[in-house]
Amino acid sequence: MAKSNDTGKIDISTEAKIKEAARTVFYRKGFAATRTRDIADEAGINLALLNYYFRSKQKLFEIIMIETLSGFVQNMLIVVNDEKTTLEKKISEIASRYIDLIIKEPEIPTFIVAEIRSNPNLLLEKLPVKKAMANSILSKQLQQAIAEGKITEPNPLHFLMNLMGLIIFPFIAKPLLMGGSDLNTPAFNKVIKERKQLIPIWIKAMMKAK
Amino acid sequence: MAKSNDTGKIDISTEAKIKEAARTVFYRKGFAATRTRDIADEAGINLALLNYYFRSKQKLFEIIMIETLSGFVQNMLIVVNDEKTTLEKKISEIASRYIDLIIKEPEIPTFIVAEIRSNPNLLLEKLPVKKAMANSILSKQLQQAIAEGKITEPNPLHFLMNLMGLIIFPFIAKPLLMGGSDLNTPAFNKVIKERKQLIPIWIKAMMKAK
DNA sequence: GTCTATAACGTGATAGAC
DNA sequence: GTCTATCACGTTATAGAC
């Protein structure tokens, strides 16, 4: 439990400290390359406490993984199922929210991609992205736009690949595109922020292209 | 050295067998999660031979990594610096070649992305993608198109992110988008192959959008 | 709850026979 | 060149004192 102490700062429980440290290290290095000692050092606690609170490295990892994935997907589902907004508004909302989210934690996309490779079947059945998309309000709005002839490409899977790719790919490919390892350089972030406005324009143009 | 034997099949040297096995296992699991015993088993040889031929797991990995990266980048540079082709032709060539290449070895994009995270500074100085692009024929053609007012978005970095993202992202995100772990399902490949035609159309539309 | 010490195991690498 | 046996070490996890 977090509670304030007499310095006025927030007093974070040992359990929470370990979890936060685990998140940091797992995000940066992945499951296989992180050592439980790295997490203990990062948390400023003793190695034995990790097992006391979380039983094993694997259990701790799964907690981080589930929280990360569900946070990442839920973020989208909220926007995608809003009954009050137009298709165009949803697209710019998704672009804007994800870009802000990933700028804050730029390691998340590569973490998810890299770790799902090792764990493929375990968690994905619980996160039916495709099915959730197929039943969404956004999907209905897409179908309607197709029926009205406003869109030329009828496969929603292409739409999803394009939108997510335009948003997420630059972060994943940054080391290749820009060189260097720092995922949060100002020059890069400036270009990325431009994309909040550009992606909706691009997607609109793509959907009408033929 | 590969030489034919009396069965008519190709006789592959032990060294080559180990390298191929290493490629397979490293692509699937990454450096940190692969065990040298996995590679030896995959190659059908003894563990000691791995060290006899390649000295260490690290050395073997670096060979695979360098071959993979340079193959991946060179493939693009050939197209991008062809003086005889138009800008439009280059875009469809890149899309077509990369999609074919990745369908053959669908683990490569995630492998590269995941491993560069661990090795960020080591190899990237030798692979200046951004600089190579900046000096390319394609880049000159882009500048000319901008000067002639045929393109609205003047930042070539967006162009590169968009083109590579539309091509590569679906492979990286497949487990999330489609569920399951097999990267080479027919239904997925069918959708992907459509993109060989669609991406050039989309890119063209995006570049003119405003 | 938190620590030190240590057990139990897996892994990379090598020695040495053939 | 190829194998078996083994070493040396790092890592996860636990026992037990406080």
CSV table of C-alpha atoms (C1' of nucleotides) in Angstrom, one decimal:
chain,number,residue,atom,x,y,z
A,1,MET,CA,0.0,0.0,0.0
A,2,ALA,CA,1.2,3.5,-0.8
A,3,LYS,CA,0.9,5.9,2.1
A,4,SER,CA,2.5,9.3,2.8
A,5,ASN,CA,5.3,9.5,5.3
A,6,ASP,CA,6.5,12.4,7.4
A,7,THR,CA,8.8,13.8,4.7
A,8,GLY,CA,5.7,14.5,2.6
A,9,LYS,CA,6.9,12.1,-0.2
A,10,ILE,CA,4.9,9.1,-1.1
A,11,ASP,CA,5.9,6.0,0.7
A,12,ILE,CA,5.9,3.1,-1.7
A,13,SER,CA,5.5,-0.4,-0.5
A,14,THR,CA,8.3,-2.9,-1.1
A,15,GLU,CA,6.0,-4.9,-3.3
A,16,ALA,CA,5.3,-1.9,-5.5
A,17,LYS,CA,9.0,-1.0,-5.6
A,18,ILE,CA,9.8,-4.4,-6.9
A,19,LYS,CA,7.1,-4.4,-9.5
A,20,GLU,CA,8.2,-1.0,-10.8
A,21,ALA,CA,11.8,-2.1,-11.0
A,22,ALA,CA,10.7,-5.3,-12.8
A,23,ARG,CA,8.8,-3.3,-15.3
A,24,THR,CA,11.8,-1.1,-16.0
A,25,VAL,CA,14.2,-3.9,-16.4
A,26,PHE,CA,11.9,-6.2,-18.3
A,27,TYR,CA,11.0,-3.4,-20.7
A,28,ARG,CA,14.6,-2.7,-21.4
A,29,LYS,CA,16.1,-6.2,-21.7
A,30,GLY,CA,13.3,-8.7,-22.1
A,31,PHE,CA,12.6,-11.8,-19.9
A,32,ALA,CA,15.4,-14.0,-21.0
A,33,ALA,CA,18.2,-11.4,-20.6
A,34,THR,CA,17.1,-9.9,-17.3
A,35,ARG,CA,18.6,-11.3,-14.1
A,36,THR,CA,16.6,-11.3,-10.9
A,37,ARG,CA,19.5,-9.5,-9.3
A,38,ASP,CA,19.1,-6.6,-11.9
A,39,ILE,CA,15.6,-6.2,-10.6
A,40,ALA,CA,16.6,-6.3,-7.0
A,41,ASP,CA,19.3,-3.8,-7.5
A,42,GLU,CA,17.0,-1.5,-9.5
A,43,ALA,CA,14.4,-1.7,-6.7
A,44,GLY,CA,17.1,-1.2,-4.0
A,45,ILE,CA,16.1,-4.3,-2.1
A,46,ASN,CA,17.4,-7.7,-1.4
A,47,LEU,CA,17.1,-10.5,-3.9
A,48,ALA,CA,15.3,-12.8,-1.5
A,49,LEU,CA,12.4,-10.3,-1.2
A,50,LEU,CA,11.6,-10.7,-4.9
A,51,ASN,CA,10.8,-14.4,-4.3
A,52,TYR,CA,9.1,-13.6,-1.0
A,53,TYR,CA,6.6,-11.3,-2.8
A,54,PHE,CA,6.3,-12.9,-6.2
A,55,ARG,CA,7.4,-16.5,-5.9
A,56,SER,CA,9.4,-16.5,-9.1
A,57,LYS,CA,10.8,-14.5,-11.9
A,58,GLN,CA,8.2,-16.1,-14.2
A,59,LYS,CA,5.3,-15.1,-12.1
A,60,LEU,CA,6.6,-11.5,-11.8
A,61,PHE,CA,7.1,-11.3,-15.5
A,62,GLU,CA,3.6,-12.5,-16.2
A,63,ILE,CA,2.1,-9.8,-14.0
A,64,ILE,CA,4.0,-7.1,-15.8
A,65,MET,CA,3.1,-8.6,-19.2
A,66,ILE,CA,-0.6,-8.9,-18.5
A,67,GLU,CA,-0.8,-5.3,-17.1
A,68,THR,CA,1.2,-4.0,-20.1
A,69,LEU,CA,-0.8,-5.7,-22.7
A,70,SER,CA,-4.2,-5.1,-21.3
A,71,GLY,CA,-3.3,-1.4,-20.8
A,72,PHE,CA,-2.2,-1.2,-24.3
A,73,VAL,CA,-5.2,-2.8,-25.8
A,74,GLN,CA,-7.8,-1.2,-23.5
A,75,ASN,CA,-6.5,2.2,-24.4
A,76,MET,CA,-7.7,1.5,-27.9
A,77,LEU,CA,-10.9,-0.2,-27.1
A,78,ILE,CA,-12.2,2.8,-25.2
A,79,VAL,CA,-11.8,5.0,-28.3
A,80,VAL,CA,-12.9,2.4,-30.8
A,81,ASN,CA,-16.2,1.8,-29.0
A,82,ASP,CA,-17.2,5.4,-28.3
A,83,GLU,CA,-20.7,5.8,-29.8
A,84,LYS,CA,-20.6,9.5,-29.9
A,85,THR,CA,-17.6,10.1,-32.1
A,86,THR,CA,-17.3,9.9,-35.9
A,87,LEU,CA,-14.9,7.6,-37.8
A,88,GLU,CA,-12.6,10.5,-38.5
A,89,LYS,CA,-12.5,11.6,-34.9
A,90,LYS,CA,-11.7,8.1,-33.8
A,91,ILE,CA,-8.7,7.9,-36.1
A,92,SER,CA,-7.2,11.1,-34.8
A,93,GLU,CA,-8.0,10.1,-31.2
A,94,ILE,CA,-6.2,6.8,-31.6
A,95,ALA,CA,-3.2,8.3,-33.3
A,96,SER,CA,-2.9,11.1,-30.7
A,97,ARG,CA,-3.4,8.9,-27.6
A,98,TYR,CA,-1.0,6.2,-28.7
A,99,ILE,CA,1.7,8.6,-29.7
A,100,ASP,CA,1.5,10.3,-26.4
A,101,LEU,CA,1.4,7.0,-24.5
A,102,ILE,CA,4.4,5.6,-26.4
A,103,ILE,CA,6.5,8.8,-26.1
A,104,LYS,CA,6.1,8.3,-22.3
A,105,GLU,CA,7.2,4.7,-22.4
A,106,PRO,CA,9.0,4.1,-25.7
A,107,GLU,CA,10.2,0.7,-24.9
A,108,ILE,CA,6.7,-0.8,-24.7
A,109,PRO,CA,6.1,-1.7,-28.4
A,110,THR,CA,9.4,-3.5,-28.8
A,111,PHE,CA,8.9,-5.2,-25.4
A,112,ILE,CA,5.5,-6.5,-26.5
A,113,VAL,CA,6.7,-7.6,-29.9
A,114,ALA,CA,9.8,-9.3,-28.6
A,115,GLU,CA,8.1,-11.1,-25.7
A,116,ILE,CA,5.1,-12.3,-27.5
A,117,ARG,CA,7.5,-14.2,-29.8
A,118,SER,CA,8.5,-16.4,-26.8
A,119,ASN,CA,5.0,-16.7,-25.3
A,120,PRO,CA,2.8,-16.8,-28.3
A,121,ASN,CA,-0.1,-18.9,-27.3
A,122,LEU,CA,-0.2,-18.1,-23.6
A,123,LEU,CA,-1.7,-14.7,-23.4
A,124,LEU,CA,-3.1,-14.0,-26.8
A,125,GLU,CA,-6.3,-16.0,-26.4
A,126,LYS,CA,-7.3,-13.6,-23.8
A,127,LEU,CA,-6.6,-10.6,-26.0
A,128,PRO,CA,-8.6,-11.1,-29.1
A,129,VAL,CA,-7.6,-7.9,-30.8
A,130,LYS,CA,-9.0,-8.9,-34.1
A,131,LYS,CA,-12.3,-10.1,-32.7
A,132,ALA,CA,-12.6,-7.0,-30.5
A,133,MET,CA,-12.0,-4.8,-33.5
A,134,ALA,CA,-14.6,-6.8,-35.6
A,135,ASN,CA,-17.3,-6.2,-33.0
A,136,SER,CA,-16.4,-2.5,-32.4
A,137,ILE,CA,-18.4,0.6,-33.2
A,138,LEU,CA,-15.5,1.7,-35.4
A,139,SER,CA,-15.9,-1.4,-37.4
A,140,LYS,CA,-19.6,-0.7,-38.0
A,141,GLN,CA,-18.7,2.9,-39.0
A,142,LEU,CA,-16.1,1.5,-41.5
A,143,GLN,CA,-18.7,-0.8,-43.0
A,144,GLN,CA,-21.1,2.0,-43.3
A,145,ALA,CA,-18.6,4.2,-45.1
A,146,ILE,CA,-17.9,1.3,-47.5
A,147,ALA,CA,-21.6,0.9,-48.2
A,148,GLU,CA,-21.9,4.6,-48.9
A,149,GLY,CA,-19.0,4.4,-51.3
A,150,LYS,CA,-16.8,6.7,-49.3
A,151,ILE,CA,-14.0,4.1,-49.0
A,152,THR,CA,-12.4,2.0,-51.6
A,153,GLU,CA,-10.6,-0.6,-49.6
A,154,PRO,CA,-13.1,-3.0,-48.0
A,155,ASN,CA,-10.8,-5.1,-45.9
A,156,PRO,CA,-10.8,-3.8,-42.3
A,157,LEU,CA,-7.6,-5.8,-41.6
A,158,HIS,CA,-5.7,-3.6,-43.9
A,159,PHE,CA,-7.1,-0.6,-42.2
A,160,LEU,CA,-6.0,-1.9,-38.8
A,161,MET,CA,-2.5,-2.8,-40.1
A,162,ASN,CA,-2.1,0.6,-41.7
A,163,LEU,CA,-3.3,2.7,-38.8
A,164,MET,CA,-1.3,0.8,-36.1
A,165,GLY,CA,1.8,0.5,-38.4
A,166,LEU,CA,1.9,4.2,-39.1
A,167,ILE,CA,1.6,4.9,-35.3
A,168,ILE,CA,3.8,2.3,-33.8
A,169,PHE,CA,6.4,1.3,-36.4
A,170,PRO,CA,8.6,4.4,-36.1
A,171,PHE,CA,9.2,3.6,-32.4
A,172,ILE,CA,10.1,0.0,-33.1
A,173,ALA,CA,12.4,0.9,-36.0
A,174,LYS,CA,14.0,4.0,-34.4
A,175,PRO,CA,17.4,2.4,-33.7
A,176,LEU,CA,17.6,1.4,-37.4
A,177,LEU,CA,16.2,4.6,-38.8
A,178,MET,CA,18.0,7.0,-36.6
A,179,GLY,CA,21.0,5.2,-35.3
A,180,GLY,CA,21.9,5.2,-31.6
A,181,SER,CA,20.0,3.7,-28.7
A,182,ASP,CA,18.2,6.4,-27.0
A,183,LEU,CA,14.5,6.0,-27.8
A,184,ASN,CA,13.5,9.5,-26.6
A,185,THR,CA,15.6,12.1,-28.4
A,186,PRO,CA,14.0,15.5,-28.9
A,187,ALA,CA,14.6,15.5,-32.7
A,188,PHE,CA,12.9,12.2,-33.1
A,189,ASN,CA,10.0,13.1,-30.8
A,190,LYS,CA,9.4,16.3,-32.8
A,191,VAL,CA,9.0,14.3,-36.0
A,192,ILE,CA,6.8,11.8,-34.2
A,193,LYS,CA,4.5,14.5,-32.8
A,194,GLU,CA,4.0,15.9,-36.4
A,195,ARG,CA,2.4,12.5,-37.1
A,196,LYS,CA,-0.5,13.1,-34.7
A,197,GLN,CA,-1.8,15.5,-37.3
A,198,LEU,CA,-0.5,13.7,-40.4
A,199,ILE,CA,-1.7,10.2,-39.8
A,200,PRO,CA,-5.4,11.0,-39.9
A,201,ILE,CA,-4.8,12.9,-43.1
A,202,TRP,CA,-2.8,10.0,-44.6
A,203,ILE,CA,-5.3,7.4,-43.6
A,204,LYS,CA,-8.2,9.3,-45.1
A,205,ALA,CA,-6.3,9.6,-48.3
A,206,MET,CA,-5.4,6.0,-48.4
A,207,MET,CA,-8.9,4.8,-47.8
A,208,LYS,CA,-10.1,6.8,-50.8
A,209,ALA,CA,-7.2,5.8,-53.0
A,210,LYS,CA,-7.5,3.4,-55.9
B,1,MET,CA,32.5,-26.3,-48.5
B,2,ALA,CA,29.4,-27.8,-50.0
B,3,LYS,CA,30.0,-30.7,-52.4
B,4,SER,CA,27.8,-33.4,-53.8
B,5,ASN,CA,28.0,-36.9,-52.5
B,6,ASP,CA,27.0,-40.2,-54.1
B,7,THR,CA,23.4,-39.9,-53.1
B,8,GLY,CA,23.1,-36.9,-55.4
B,9,LYS,CA,22.1,-34.7,-52.5
B,10,ILE,CA,24.2,-31.7,-51.5
B,11,ASP,CA,26.7,-32.6,-48.8
B,12,ILE,CA,26.8,-29.7,-46.4
B,13,SER,CA,29.8,-29.1,-44.3
B,14,THR,CA,29.5,-29.3,-40.5
B,15,GLU,CA,30.4,-25.6,-40.2
B,16,ALA,CA,27.5,-24.7,-42.6
B,17,LYS,CA,25.1,-27.0,-40.7
B,18,ILE,CA,25.9,-25.3,-37.4
B,19,LYS,CA,25.5,-21.9,-39.0
B,20,GLU,CA,22.1,-22.7,-40.5
B,21,ALA,CA,21.0,-24.2,-37.2
B,22,ALA,CA,22.1,-21.2,-35.4
B,23,ARG,CA,20.2,-18.9,-37.8
B,24,THR,CA,17.0,-20.9,-37.2
B,25,VAL,CA,17.2,-20.9,-33.4
B,26,PHE,CA,18.4,-17.4,-33.0
B,27,TYR,CA,15.7,-16.1,-35.3
B,28,ARG,CA,13.0,-17.9,-33.3
B,29,LYS,CA,14.2,-17.3,-29.8
B,30,GLY,CA,16.8,-14.5,-29.8
B,31,PHE,CA,20.3,-14.5,-28.4
B,32,ALA,CA,19.5,-14.5,-24.7
B,33,ALA,CA,16.9,-17.3,-24.8
B,34,THR,CA,18.8,-19.7,-27.0
B,35,ARG,CA,21.0,-22.3,-25.5
B,36,THR,CA,24.1,-23.5,-27.3
B,37,ARG,CA,22.7,-27.0,-26.8
B,38,ASP,CA,19.6,-26.0,-28.8
B,39,ILE,CA,21.8,-25.1,-31.8
B,40,ALA,CA,23.8,-28.3,-31.5
B,41,ASP,CA,20.6,-30.4,-31.5
B,42,GLU,CA,19.1,-28.5,-34.4
B,43,ALA,CA,22.3,-29.1,-36.3
B,44,GLY,CA,22.5,-32.7,-35.3
B,45,ILE,CA,26.0,-32.4,-34.0
B,46,ASN,CA,27.8,-32.3,-30.8
B,47,LEU,CA,28.0,-29.3,-28.6
B,48,ALA,CA,31.7,-29.2,-28.6
B,49,LEU,CA,31.8,-28.7,-32.3
B,50,LEU,CA,30.1,-25.4,-32.0
B,51,ASN,CA,32.9,-24.0,-30.0
B,52,TYR,CA,35.5,-25.8,-32.2
B,53,TYR,CA,34.2,-23.9,-35.3
B,54,PHE,CA,32.9,-20.6,-33.8
B,55,ARG,CA,34.8,-20.2,-30.5
B,56,SER,CA,31.7,-18.9,-28.7
B,57,LYS,CA,28.0,-18.4,-28.8
B,58,GLN,CA,28.6,-14.6,-29.0
B,59,LYS,CA,30.9,-15.0,-32.1
B,60,LEU,CA,28.4,-17.2,-33.8
B,61,PHE,CA,25.6,-14.8,-33.1
B,62,GLU,CA,27.5,-11.9,-34.5
B,63,ILE,CA,28.1,-13.7,-37.7
B,64,ILE,CA,24.4,-14.4,-38.1
B,65,MET,CA,23.4,-10.9,-37.1
B,66,ILE,CA,25.8,-9.2,-39.5
B,67,GLU,CA,24.7,-11.4,-42.4
B,68,THR,CA,21.1,-10.8,-41.7
B,69,LEU,CA,21.3,-7.1,-41.3
B,70,SER,CA,23.5,-6.5,-44.3
B,71,GLY,CA,21.3,-8.7,-46.5
B,72,PHE,CA,18.2,-6.9,-45.3
B,73,VAL,CA,19.6,-3.4,-45.9
B,74,GLN,CA,21.5,-4.1,-49.1
B,75,ASN,CA,18.3,-5.5,-50.6
B,76,MET,CA,16.9,-2.1,-50.3
B,77,LEU,CA,19.9,-0.1,-51.4
B,78,ILE,CA,20.0,-1.9,-54.8
B,79,VAL,CA,16.5,-0.7,-55.6
B,80,VAL,CA,16.9,2.7,-54.1
B,81,ASN,CA,20.0,3.6,-56.1
B,82,ASP,CA,18.8,2.3,-59.5
B,83,GLU,CA,19.3,5.2,-61.8
B,84,LYS,CA,17.0,3.8,-64.5
B,85,THR,CA,13.7,3.5,-62.6
B,86,THR,CA,11.2,6.1,-61.6
B,87,LEU,CA,10.2,7.0,-58.1
B,88,GLU,CA,6.9,5.1,-58.5
B,89,LYS,CA,8.6,2.0,-59.8
B,90,LYS,CA,11.1,2.1,-56.9
B,91,ILE,CA,8.3,2.1,-54.4
B,92,SER,CA,6.5,-0.9,-55.9
B,93,GLU,CA,9.9,-2.7,-56.3
B,94,ILE,CA,10.7,-2.2,-52.6
B,95,ALA,CA,7.2,-3.3,-51.5
B,96,SER,CA,7.3,-6.3,-53.7
B,97,ARG,CA,10.8,-7.5,-52.9
B,98,TYR,CA,10.5,-7.0,-49.1
B,99,ILE,CA,7.2,-8.7,-48.9
B,100,ASP,CA,8.5,-11.7,-50.8
B,101,LEU,CA,11.7,-11.8,-48.7
B,102,ILE,CA,9.8,-11.6,-45.4
B,103,ILE,CA,7.2,-14.2,-46.4
B,104,LYS,CA,10.2,-16.6,-46.9
B,105,GLU,CA,11.7,-15.8,-43.5
B,106,PRO,CA,8.9,-14.2,-41.4
B,107,GLU,CA,11.0,-14.2,-38.2
B,108,ILE,CA,13.6,-11.7,-39.5
B,109,PRO,CA,11.9,-8.4,-38.7
B,110,THR,CA,11.1,-9.3,-35.1
B,111,PHE,CA,14.6,-10.8,-34.8
B,112,ILE,CA,16.3,-7.6,-35.9
B,113,VAL,CA,14.1,-5.4,-33.8
B,114,ALA,CA,14.5,-7.5,-30.7
B,115,GLU,CA,18.2,-8.0,-30.9
B,116,ILE,CA,19.1,-4.4,-31.8
B,117,ARG,CA,17.5,-3.5,-28.5
B,118,SER,CA,20.3,-5.4,-26.7
B,119,ASN,CA,23.1,-4.4,-29.0
B,120,PRO,CA,22.2,-0.9,-29.9
B,121,ASN,CA,25.4,0.8,-30.6
B,122,LEU,CA,27.5,-2.1,-31.8
B,123,LEU,CA,26.4,-2.7,-35.3
B,124,LEU,CA,24.4,0.3,-36.2
B,125,GLU,CA,27.3,2.6,-36.9
B,126,LYS,CA,28.1,0.4,-39.8
B,127,LEU,CA,24.6,0.4,-41.1
B,128,PRO,CA,23.7,4.1,-41.6
B,129,VAL,CA,20.3,3.6,-43.0
B,130,LYS,CA,19.3,7.2,-42.7
B,131,LYS,CA,22.5,8.4,-44.3
B,132,ALA,CA,22.3,5.9,-47.1
B,133,MET,CA,18.8,7.0,-47.8
B,134,ALA,CA,19.7,10.6,-47.7
B,135,ASN,CA,22.4,10.1,-50.4
B,136,SER,CA,20.3,7.8,-52.6
B,137,ILE,CA,18.8,8.3,-56.1
B,138,LEU,CA,15.4,7.8,-54.6
B,139,SER,CA,16.0,10.7,-52.2
B,140,LYS,CA,16.9,13.0,-55.2
B,141,GLN,CA,13.8,11.9,-57.0
B,142,LEU,CA,11.8,12.7,-53.9
B,143,GLN,CA,13.3,16.2,-53.7
B,144,GLN,CA,12.6,16.8,-57.3
B,145,ALA,CA,9.0,15.7,-56.9
B,146,ILE,CA,8.7,18.2,-54.0
B,147,ALA,CA,10.2,20.9,-56.1
B,148,GLU,CA,7.7,20.2,-58.8
B,149,GLY,CA,4.8,20.4,-56.4
B,150,LYS,CA,3.8,16.8,-56.9
B,151,ILE,CA,4.2,15.9,-53.2
B,152,THR,CA,2.9,17.8,-50.2
B,153,GLU,CA,4.9,16.2,-47.4
B,154,PRO,CA,8.5,17.5,-47.6
B,155,ASN,CA,10.1,15.4,-44.8
B,156,PRO,CA,11.7,12.2,-46.3
B,157,LEU,CA,11.9,10.6,-42.9
B,158,HIS,CA,8.1,10.4,-42.9
B,159,PHE,CA,8.2,8.8,-46.3
B,160,LEU,CA,10.7,6.2,-45.1
B,161,MET,CA,8.8,5.5,-41.9
B,162,ASN,CA,5.5,5.1,-43.8
B,163,LEU,CA,6.8,2.9,-46.6
B,164,MET,CA,8.8,0.6,-44.3
B,165,GLY,CA,6.0,0.6,-41.7
B,166,LEU,CA,3.3,-0.4,-44.2
B,167,ILE,CA,5.5,-3.2,-45.4
B,168,ILE,CA,7.1,-4.6,-42.3
B,169,PHE,CA,4.6,-3.8,-39.4
B,170,PRO,CA,2.1,-6.5,-40.3
B,171,PHE,CA,4.7,-9.2,-39.9
B,172,ILE,CA,5.9,-7.9,-36.6
B,173,ALA,CA,2.4,-7.5,-35.2
B,174,LYS,CA,0.9,-10.6,-36.6
B,175,PRO,CA,0.6,-12.5,-33.3
B,176,LEU,CA,-1.3,-9.6,-31.9
B,177,LEU,CA,-3.4,-8.9,-34.9
B,178,MET,CA,-4.2,-12.5,-35.8
B,179,GLY,CA,-3.7,-14.5,-32.7
B,180,GLY,CA,-1.7,-17.7,-32.7
B,181,SER,CA,2.0,-18.1,-33.2
B,182,ASP,CA,2.5,-19.4,-36.7
B,183,LEU,CA,3.9,-16.6,-38.8
B,184,ASN,CA,3.2,-18.2,-42.1
B,185,THR,CA,-0.5,-19.0,-42.4
B,186,PRO,CA,-2.1,-19.0,-45.8
B,187,ALA,CA,-4.9,-16.6,-44.9
B,188,PHE,CA,-2.4,-14.1,-43.5
B,189,ASN,CA,-0.1,-14.4,-46.5
B,190,LYS,CA,-3.0,-13.8,-48.9
B,191,VAL,CA,-3.8,-10.5,-47.2
B,192,ILE,CA,-0.1,-9.6,-47.2
B,193,LYS,CA,0.3,-10.3,-50.9
B,194,GLU,CA,-2.5,-7.9,-51.7
B,195,ARG,CA,-0.4,-5.3,-50.1
B,196,LYS,CA,2.2,-5.6,-52.8
B,197,GLN,CA,-0.2,-3.8,-55.1
B,198,LEU,CA,-1.9,-1.7,-52.5
B,199,ILE,CA,1.1,-0.1,-50.8
B,200,PRO,CA,2.3,1.8,-53.9
B,201,ILE,CA,-1.2,3.2,-54.4
B,202,TRP,CA,-1.5,4.1,-50.7
B,203,ILE,CA,1.9,5.8,-50.6
B,204,LYS,CA,1.1,7.8,-53.7
B,205,ALA,CA,-2.2,8.9,-52.2
B,206,MET,CA,-0.5,9.8,-48.9
B,207,MET,CA,2.2,11.9,-50.5
B,208,LYS,CA,-0.4,14.0,-52.3
B,209,ALA,CA,-2.7,14.4,-49.3
B,210,LYS,CA,-3.0,17.6,-47.3
C,1,DG,C1',9.3,-8.3,6.4
C,2,DT,C1',14.1,-8.3,5.6
C,3,DC,C1',18.5,-10.0,5.5
C,4,DT,C1',22.8,-13.4,4.7
C,5,DA,C1',24.3,-17.7,3.3
C,6,DT,C1',23.8,-21.4,0.5
C,7,DA,C1',21.7,-25.0,-2.1
C,8,DA,C1',20.3,-26.8,-6.7
C,9,DC,C1',20.5,-26.4,-11.2
C,10,DG,C1',21.5,-24.8,-16.0
C,11,DT,C1',24.8,-23.2,-19.2
C,12,DG,C1',29.0,-22.0,-21.9
C,13,DA,C1',33.2,-23.7,-22.7
C,14,DT,C1',37.2,-27.0,-22.6
C,15,DA,C1',40.2,-31.3,-21.9
C,16,DG,C1',41.4,-35.2,-23.8
C,17,DA,C1',40.5,-39.8,-26.0
C,18,DC,C1',39.6,-41.5,-30.5
D,1,DG,C1',37.2,-33.4,-37.0
D,2,DT,C1',34.2,-35.5,-33.7
D,3,DC,C1',33.0,-37.3,-29.6
D,4,DT,C1',32.2,-38.0,-24.1
D,5,DA,C1',33.0,-36.2,-19.8
D,6,DT,C1',33.5,-32.6,-17.0
D,7,DC,C1',34.7,-28.1,-15.2
D,8,DA,C1',33.7,-23.3,-13.7
D,9,DC,C1',30.5,-20.1,-13.3
D,10,DG,C1',26.2,-17.5,-13.0
D,11,DT,C1',21.5,-17.7,-11.8
D,12,DT,C1',17.1,-18.8,-9.5
D,13,DA,C1',15.3,-20.0,-5.5
D,14,DT,C1',15.1,-21.2,-0.6
D,15,DA,C1',16.5,-21.9,4.4
D,16,DG,C1',16.9,-19.9,8.5
D,17,DA,C1',18.5,-16.0,11.7
D,18,DC,C1',16.9,-11.7,13.1
